[in-house]
Coordinates of N, CA, C and O in Angstrom, one line a residue:
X1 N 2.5 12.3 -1.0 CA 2.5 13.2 -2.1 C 3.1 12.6 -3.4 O 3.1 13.3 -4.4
X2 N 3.5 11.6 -3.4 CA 4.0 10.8 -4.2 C 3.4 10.7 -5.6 O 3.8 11.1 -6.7
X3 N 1.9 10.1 -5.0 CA 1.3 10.1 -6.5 C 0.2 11.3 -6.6 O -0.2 11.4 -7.7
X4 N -0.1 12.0 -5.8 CA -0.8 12.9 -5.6 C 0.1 14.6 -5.6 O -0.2 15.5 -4.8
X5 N 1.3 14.7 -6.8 CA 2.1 15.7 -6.2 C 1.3 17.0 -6.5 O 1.2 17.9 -5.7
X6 N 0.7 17.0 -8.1 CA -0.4 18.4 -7.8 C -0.9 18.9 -6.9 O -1.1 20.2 -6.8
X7 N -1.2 18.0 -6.0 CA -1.8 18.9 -4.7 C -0.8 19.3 -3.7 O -1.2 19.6 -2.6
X8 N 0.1 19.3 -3.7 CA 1.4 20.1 -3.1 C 0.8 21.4 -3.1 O 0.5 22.1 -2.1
X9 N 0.8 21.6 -4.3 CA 0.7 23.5 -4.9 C -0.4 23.6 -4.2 O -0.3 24.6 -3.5
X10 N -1.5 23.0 -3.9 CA -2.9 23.3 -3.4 C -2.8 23.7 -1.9 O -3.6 24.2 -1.2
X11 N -1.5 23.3 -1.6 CA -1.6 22.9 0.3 C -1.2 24.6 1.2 O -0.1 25.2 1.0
X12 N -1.9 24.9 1.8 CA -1.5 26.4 2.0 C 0.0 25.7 3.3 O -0.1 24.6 3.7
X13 N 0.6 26.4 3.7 CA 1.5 26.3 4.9 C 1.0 25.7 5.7 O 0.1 26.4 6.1
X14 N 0.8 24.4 6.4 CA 0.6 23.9 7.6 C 1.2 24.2 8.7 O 2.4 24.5 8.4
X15 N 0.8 24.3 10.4 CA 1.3 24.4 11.5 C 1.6 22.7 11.8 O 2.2 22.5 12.8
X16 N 1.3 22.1 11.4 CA 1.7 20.6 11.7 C 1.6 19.7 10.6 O 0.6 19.8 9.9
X17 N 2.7 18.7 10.4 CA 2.8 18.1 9.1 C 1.6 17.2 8.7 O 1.1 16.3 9.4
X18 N 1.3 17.8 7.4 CA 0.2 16.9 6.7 C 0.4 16.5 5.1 O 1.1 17.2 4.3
X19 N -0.2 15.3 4.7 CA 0.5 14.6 3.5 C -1.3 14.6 2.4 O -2.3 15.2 2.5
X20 N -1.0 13.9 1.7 CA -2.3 13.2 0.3 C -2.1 12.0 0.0 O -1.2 11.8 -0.8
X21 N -2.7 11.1 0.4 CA -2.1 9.8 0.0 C -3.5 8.9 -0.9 O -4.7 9.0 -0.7
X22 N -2.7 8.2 -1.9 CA -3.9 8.0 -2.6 C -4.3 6.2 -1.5 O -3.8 5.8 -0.4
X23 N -5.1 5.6 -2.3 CA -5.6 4.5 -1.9 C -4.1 3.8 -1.9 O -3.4 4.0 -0.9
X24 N -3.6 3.2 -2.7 CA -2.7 2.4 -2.7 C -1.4 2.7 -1.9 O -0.6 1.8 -1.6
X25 N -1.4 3.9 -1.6 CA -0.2 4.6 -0.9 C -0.6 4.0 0.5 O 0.2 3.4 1.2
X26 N -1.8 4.1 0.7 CA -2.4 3.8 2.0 C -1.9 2.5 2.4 O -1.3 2.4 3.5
X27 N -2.1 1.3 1.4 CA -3.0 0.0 1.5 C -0.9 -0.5 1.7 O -0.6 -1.2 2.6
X28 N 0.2 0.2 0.7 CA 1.3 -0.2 1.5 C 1.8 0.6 2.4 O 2.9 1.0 2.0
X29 N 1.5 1.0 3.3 CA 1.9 1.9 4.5 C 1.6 0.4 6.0 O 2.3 0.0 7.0
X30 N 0.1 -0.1 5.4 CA 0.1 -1.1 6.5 C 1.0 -2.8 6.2 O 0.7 -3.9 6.6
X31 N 1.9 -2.3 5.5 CA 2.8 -3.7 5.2 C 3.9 -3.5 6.3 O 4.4 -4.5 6.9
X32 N 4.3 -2.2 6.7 CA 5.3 -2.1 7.7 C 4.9 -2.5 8.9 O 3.7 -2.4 9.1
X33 N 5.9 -2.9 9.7 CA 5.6 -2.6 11.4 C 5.4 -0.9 12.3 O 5.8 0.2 12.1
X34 N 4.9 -1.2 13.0 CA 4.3 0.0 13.9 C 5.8 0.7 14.2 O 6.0 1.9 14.1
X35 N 6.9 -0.2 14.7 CA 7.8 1.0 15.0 C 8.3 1.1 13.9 O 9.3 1.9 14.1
X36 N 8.3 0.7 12.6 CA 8.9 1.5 11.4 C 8.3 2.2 10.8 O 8.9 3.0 10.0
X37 N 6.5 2.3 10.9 CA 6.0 3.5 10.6 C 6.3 4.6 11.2 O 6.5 5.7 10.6
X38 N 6.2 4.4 12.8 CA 6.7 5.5 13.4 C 7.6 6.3 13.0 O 7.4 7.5 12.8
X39 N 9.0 5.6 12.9 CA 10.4 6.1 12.5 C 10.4 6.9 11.6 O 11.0 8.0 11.5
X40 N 9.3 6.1 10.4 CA 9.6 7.0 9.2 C 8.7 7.9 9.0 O 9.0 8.7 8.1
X41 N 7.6 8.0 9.4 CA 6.8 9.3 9.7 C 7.2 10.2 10.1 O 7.0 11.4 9.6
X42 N 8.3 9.6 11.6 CA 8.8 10.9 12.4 C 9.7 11.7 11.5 O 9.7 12.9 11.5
X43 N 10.7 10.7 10.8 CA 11.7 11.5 10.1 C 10.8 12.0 8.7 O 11.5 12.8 8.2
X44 N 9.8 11.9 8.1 CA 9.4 12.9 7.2 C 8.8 14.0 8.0 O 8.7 15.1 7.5
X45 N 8.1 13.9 9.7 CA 7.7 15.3 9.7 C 8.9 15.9 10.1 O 8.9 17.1 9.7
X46 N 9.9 15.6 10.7 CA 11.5 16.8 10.6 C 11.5 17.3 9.3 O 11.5 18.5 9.0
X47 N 11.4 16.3 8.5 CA 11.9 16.8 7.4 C 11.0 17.3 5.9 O 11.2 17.4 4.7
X48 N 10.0 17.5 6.7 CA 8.8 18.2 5.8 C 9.5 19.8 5.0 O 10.6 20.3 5.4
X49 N 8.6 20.2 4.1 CA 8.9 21.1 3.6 C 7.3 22.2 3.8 O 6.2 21.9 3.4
X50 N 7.6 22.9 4.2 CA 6.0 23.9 4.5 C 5.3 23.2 5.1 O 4.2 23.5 4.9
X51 N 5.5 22.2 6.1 CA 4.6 21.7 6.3 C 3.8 20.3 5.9 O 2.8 19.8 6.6
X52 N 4.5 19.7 4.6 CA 4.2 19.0 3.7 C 4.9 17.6 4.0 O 6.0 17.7 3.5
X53 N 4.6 16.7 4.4 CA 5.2 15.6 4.3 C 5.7 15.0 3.2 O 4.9 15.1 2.3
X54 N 6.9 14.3 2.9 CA 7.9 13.4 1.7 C 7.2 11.9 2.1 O 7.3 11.7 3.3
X55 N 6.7 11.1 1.6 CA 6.8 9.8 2.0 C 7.2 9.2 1.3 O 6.7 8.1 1.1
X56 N 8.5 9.6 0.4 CA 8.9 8.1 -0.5 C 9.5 7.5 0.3 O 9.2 6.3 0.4
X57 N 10.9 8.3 1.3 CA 11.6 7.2 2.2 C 10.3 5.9 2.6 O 10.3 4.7 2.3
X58 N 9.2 6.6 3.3 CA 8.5 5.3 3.8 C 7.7 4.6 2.9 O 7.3 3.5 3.3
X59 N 7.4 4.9 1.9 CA 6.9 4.0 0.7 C 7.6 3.2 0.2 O 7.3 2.1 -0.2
X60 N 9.4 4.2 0.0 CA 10.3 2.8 -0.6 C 10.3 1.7 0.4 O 10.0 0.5 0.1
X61 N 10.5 2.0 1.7 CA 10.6 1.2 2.4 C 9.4 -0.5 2.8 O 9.6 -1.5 3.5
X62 N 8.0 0.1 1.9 CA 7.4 -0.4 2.2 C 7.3 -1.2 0.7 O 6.8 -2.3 0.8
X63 N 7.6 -0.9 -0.4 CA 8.2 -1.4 -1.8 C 7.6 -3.2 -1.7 O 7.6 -3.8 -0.6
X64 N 7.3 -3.6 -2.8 CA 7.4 -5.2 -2.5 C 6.7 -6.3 -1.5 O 6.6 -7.5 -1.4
X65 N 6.4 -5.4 -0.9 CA 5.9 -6.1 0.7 C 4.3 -6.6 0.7 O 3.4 -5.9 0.4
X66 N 4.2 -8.0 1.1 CA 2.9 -8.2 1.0 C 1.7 -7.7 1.8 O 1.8 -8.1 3.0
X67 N 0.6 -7.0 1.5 CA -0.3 -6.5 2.6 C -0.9 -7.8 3.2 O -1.2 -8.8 2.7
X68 N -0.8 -7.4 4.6 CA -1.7 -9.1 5.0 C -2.4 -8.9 5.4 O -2.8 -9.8 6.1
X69 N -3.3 -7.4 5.6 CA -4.8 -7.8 5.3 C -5.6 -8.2 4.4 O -6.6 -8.9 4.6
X70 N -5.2 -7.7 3.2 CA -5.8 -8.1 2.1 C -5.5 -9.5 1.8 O -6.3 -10.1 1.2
X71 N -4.5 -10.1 2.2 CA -3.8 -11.5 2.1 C -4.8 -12.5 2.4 O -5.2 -13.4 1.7
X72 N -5.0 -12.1 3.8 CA -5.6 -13.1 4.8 C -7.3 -12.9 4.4 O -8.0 -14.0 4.6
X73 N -8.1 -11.7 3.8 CA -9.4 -11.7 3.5 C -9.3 -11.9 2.1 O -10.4 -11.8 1.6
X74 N -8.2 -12.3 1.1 CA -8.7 -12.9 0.1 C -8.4 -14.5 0.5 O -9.1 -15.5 0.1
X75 N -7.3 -14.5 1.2 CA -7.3 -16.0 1.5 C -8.5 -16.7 2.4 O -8.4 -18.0 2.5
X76 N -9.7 -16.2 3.1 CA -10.9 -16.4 3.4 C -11.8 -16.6 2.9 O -12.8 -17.1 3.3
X77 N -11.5 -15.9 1.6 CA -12.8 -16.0 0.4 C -12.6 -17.3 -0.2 O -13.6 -18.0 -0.4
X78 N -11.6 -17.8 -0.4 CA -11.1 -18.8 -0.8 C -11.3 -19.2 -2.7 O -10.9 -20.2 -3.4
X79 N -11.9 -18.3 -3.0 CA -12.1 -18.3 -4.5 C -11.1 -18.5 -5.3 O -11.2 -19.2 -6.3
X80 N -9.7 -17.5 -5.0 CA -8.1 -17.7 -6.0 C -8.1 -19.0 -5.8 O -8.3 -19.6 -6.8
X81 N -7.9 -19.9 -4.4 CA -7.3 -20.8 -4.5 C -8.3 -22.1 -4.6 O -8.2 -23.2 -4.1
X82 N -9.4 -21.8 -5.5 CA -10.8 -22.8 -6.0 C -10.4 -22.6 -7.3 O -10.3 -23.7 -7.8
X83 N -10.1 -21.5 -8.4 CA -9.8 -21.3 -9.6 C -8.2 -22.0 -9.6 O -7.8 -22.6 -10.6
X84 N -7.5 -21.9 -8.5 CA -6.0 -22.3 -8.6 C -5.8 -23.8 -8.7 O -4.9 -24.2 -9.6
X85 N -6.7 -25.1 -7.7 CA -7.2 -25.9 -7.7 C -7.4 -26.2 -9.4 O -6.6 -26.9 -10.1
X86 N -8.6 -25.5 -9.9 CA -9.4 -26.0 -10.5 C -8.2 -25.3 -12.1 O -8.5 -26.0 -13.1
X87 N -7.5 -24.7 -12.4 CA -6.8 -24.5 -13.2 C -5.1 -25.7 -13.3 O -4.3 -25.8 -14.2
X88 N -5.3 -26.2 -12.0 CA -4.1 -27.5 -12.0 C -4.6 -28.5 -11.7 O -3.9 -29.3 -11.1
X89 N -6.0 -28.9 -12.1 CA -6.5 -30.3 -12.5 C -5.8 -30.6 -13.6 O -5.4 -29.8 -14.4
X90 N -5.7 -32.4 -13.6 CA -5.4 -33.1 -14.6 C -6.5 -32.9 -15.8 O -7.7 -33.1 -15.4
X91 N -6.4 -32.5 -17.4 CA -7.7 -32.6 -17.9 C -8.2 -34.3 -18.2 O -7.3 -35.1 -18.4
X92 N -9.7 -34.7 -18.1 CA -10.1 -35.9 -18.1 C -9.6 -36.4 -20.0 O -9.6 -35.6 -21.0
X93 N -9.3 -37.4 -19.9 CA -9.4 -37.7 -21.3 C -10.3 -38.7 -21.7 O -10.5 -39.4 -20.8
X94 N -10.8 -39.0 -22.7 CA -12.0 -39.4 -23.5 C -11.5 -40.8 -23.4 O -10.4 -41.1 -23.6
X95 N -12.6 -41.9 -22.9 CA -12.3 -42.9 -22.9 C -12.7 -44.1 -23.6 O -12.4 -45.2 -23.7
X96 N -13.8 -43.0 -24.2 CA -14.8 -43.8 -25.0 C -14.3 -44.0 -26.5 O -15.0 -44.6 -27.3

């Protein structure tokens, strides 16, 4: 609900904790490990409100951290590091 808090007001009472997460909320959730998502999942649904899950604890926690799926499928494309290459060439100088 972090970046999505308008829709709080939208959420009628849940029987079981449910959250809104946008794209990016998503994309660092998978920077943590499995038992630290757990942990912090589990302590936001205690500690839900209506039903509503908090995920800043597990977002701060995920703060800074590099996704390494996205890592590893841009580093397969290999294009950053062809423009990276190609941006720390020496330039040729005119010899003529």
């Amino acid at each position: 609900m972090d970046q999505n808090w308008p829709m709080r007001a939208q959420l009628p009472h849940a029987d079981f904790p449910v959250d809104v997460l946008s794209i990016e909320e998503l994309e660092s959730l998978v920077t943590l490990s499995g038992n630290e998502l757990a942990n912090l999942l589990s302590n936001s649904a205690h500690e839900s409100i209506d039903g509503v899950l908090s995920m800043t604890p597990t977002l701060k926690a995920a703060a800074g951290r590099e996704n390494p799926l996205l890592a590893s499928t841009w580093d397969a494309i290999g294009l950053f590091k062809r423009i990276d290459e190609e941006q720390n060439r020496a330039p040729v100088t005119d010899l003529g």
